[in-house]
Amino acid sequence: MIGFGAHVRESLVPAIGRFADVHIARIHDPYLGPSVSAPYGSQIAATVDGVIDPKRVDALVIAATPEVHYDSAAASLKAGIPTFIEKPASVDADAMRALCSLSENTGTYLAVGHNYSFSPALTRVQRFIQSSDFGEILNLNVAFHGSKPRGPRWGMTDEFRAFLLSHATHAFDIALFSTSDVPLEVESASFRSSRNGHAGTVLLSGGSSLSVCVSLTNLAPRFDLGLTAISNAGRRVRMSGLSRVEYDGSDSSDRIGSSWSASVSATDIAGYVEQFSDFFHHVQNQRWTPTVMVRALRGLEIIDQIIHLRS
Ligand SMILES: NC(=O)c1ccc[n+]([C@@H]2O[C@H](COP(=O)([O-])OP(=O)(O)OC[C@H]3O[C@@H](n4cnc5c(N)ncnc54)[C@H](O)[C@@H]3O)[C@@H](O)[C@H]2O)c1
């Protein structure tokens, strides 16, 4: 692992701990305080070369800052090590495009930590949207309302980009995943920014009939995620948080009018375990499709478009 901060310790290590045949071998984080202890059986590596070493590790998990993600992933892919990077994968789409090329040219798997697309709730939403009775999706609303982080991040001078990289990457990944990776173009973006944070709406279109509205902020009192999709067949699927999905329509077929409620732990609700199940599966089978990394690239392209429109 490269980076051993709060997210790794609170969410990623417990999720990886679910896999009996996966062992955290080495950790590199030059800013670790003395009070932080490495997981049982793992070693702290003083240098990054002590981790990016195909003789010592079968895969690498990187969760630090966007710049570290890019530098470490580039080195790891060149060394032929399957690599998982947390979001944001990089500071912009150009850097991500370079990582995608490296992944393709070296035949080395690259995954990005967009955990929500592995959550039980969103997986159900996508399954319903892709079913033949749903028809074509016309309208998608995604609300991604965070309460933190606020203020400058990762030493980036462009605080608005840092906000988008931190929050909007998740929201755009959810929108792209729910619309089965139809390329989305930014129609308009409107944000209000204050000393405390940002709140705004992004309108996107996909082809001639799909319209997507993403509402974003880091000023909410607590985290909330919602999604509603409506189809040309009069169907609606609604996700409230990550624990409830309601299906709605005008006939009485099986799922219509029904709902699903999660009965699993917070780690499972957020999709952290499933995202690693998918990553380790690709690592073990050495066969992969670029879906996750291409979706991450498209999300960063949307962020670049918003910043371009704003300037
Ligand atoms: N998917 C999610 O739900 C989710 C949630 C929270 C955070 N994250 C992402 O995880 C990443 C880490 O976030 P965090 O909240 O744990 O932040 P954090 O600040 O707690 O941790 C970052 C860690 O990276 C380390 N680091 C900095 N430079 C490094 C380098 N050159 N080499 C190795 N380690 C280095 C720091 O010392 C720190 O321990 C971010 O990219 C963030 O966006 C994802």
PDB file of C-alpha atoms in Angstrom, residues 158 160-161 164 302-311:
ATOM      1  CA  ASP A 158      -7.271  25.705  -7.266  1.00  0.00           C
ATOM      2  CA  PHE A 160     -12.676  24.585  -6.683  1.00  0.00           C
ATOM      3  CA  ARG A 161     -10.881  21.847  -8.648  1.00  0.00           C
ATOM      4  CA  LEU A 164     -14.724  18.708  -7.724  1.00  0.00           C
ATOM      5  CA  ILE A 302     -16.432  16.221 -17.159  1.00  0.00           C
ATOM      6  CA  ILE A 303     -14.567  18.049 -14.360  1.00  0.00           C
ATOM      7  CA  ASP A 304     -12.179  19.612 -16.900  1.00  0.00           C
ATOM      8  CA  GLN A 305     -15.196  20.772 -18.971  1.00  0.00           C
ATOM      9  CA  ILE A 306     -16.832  22.393 -15.912  1.00  0.00           C
ATOM     10  CA  ILE A 307     -13.630  24.259 -15.040  1.00  0.00           C
ATOM     11  CA  HIS A 308     -13.236  25.341 -18.664  1.00  0.00           C
ATOM     12  CA  LEU A 309     -16.844  26.669 -18.724  1.00  0.00           C
ATOM     13  CA  ARG A 310     -16.271  28.564 -15.489  1.00  0.00           C
ATOM     14  CA  SER A 311     -13.106  30.324 -16.634  1.00  0.00           C
TER      15      SER A 311
END
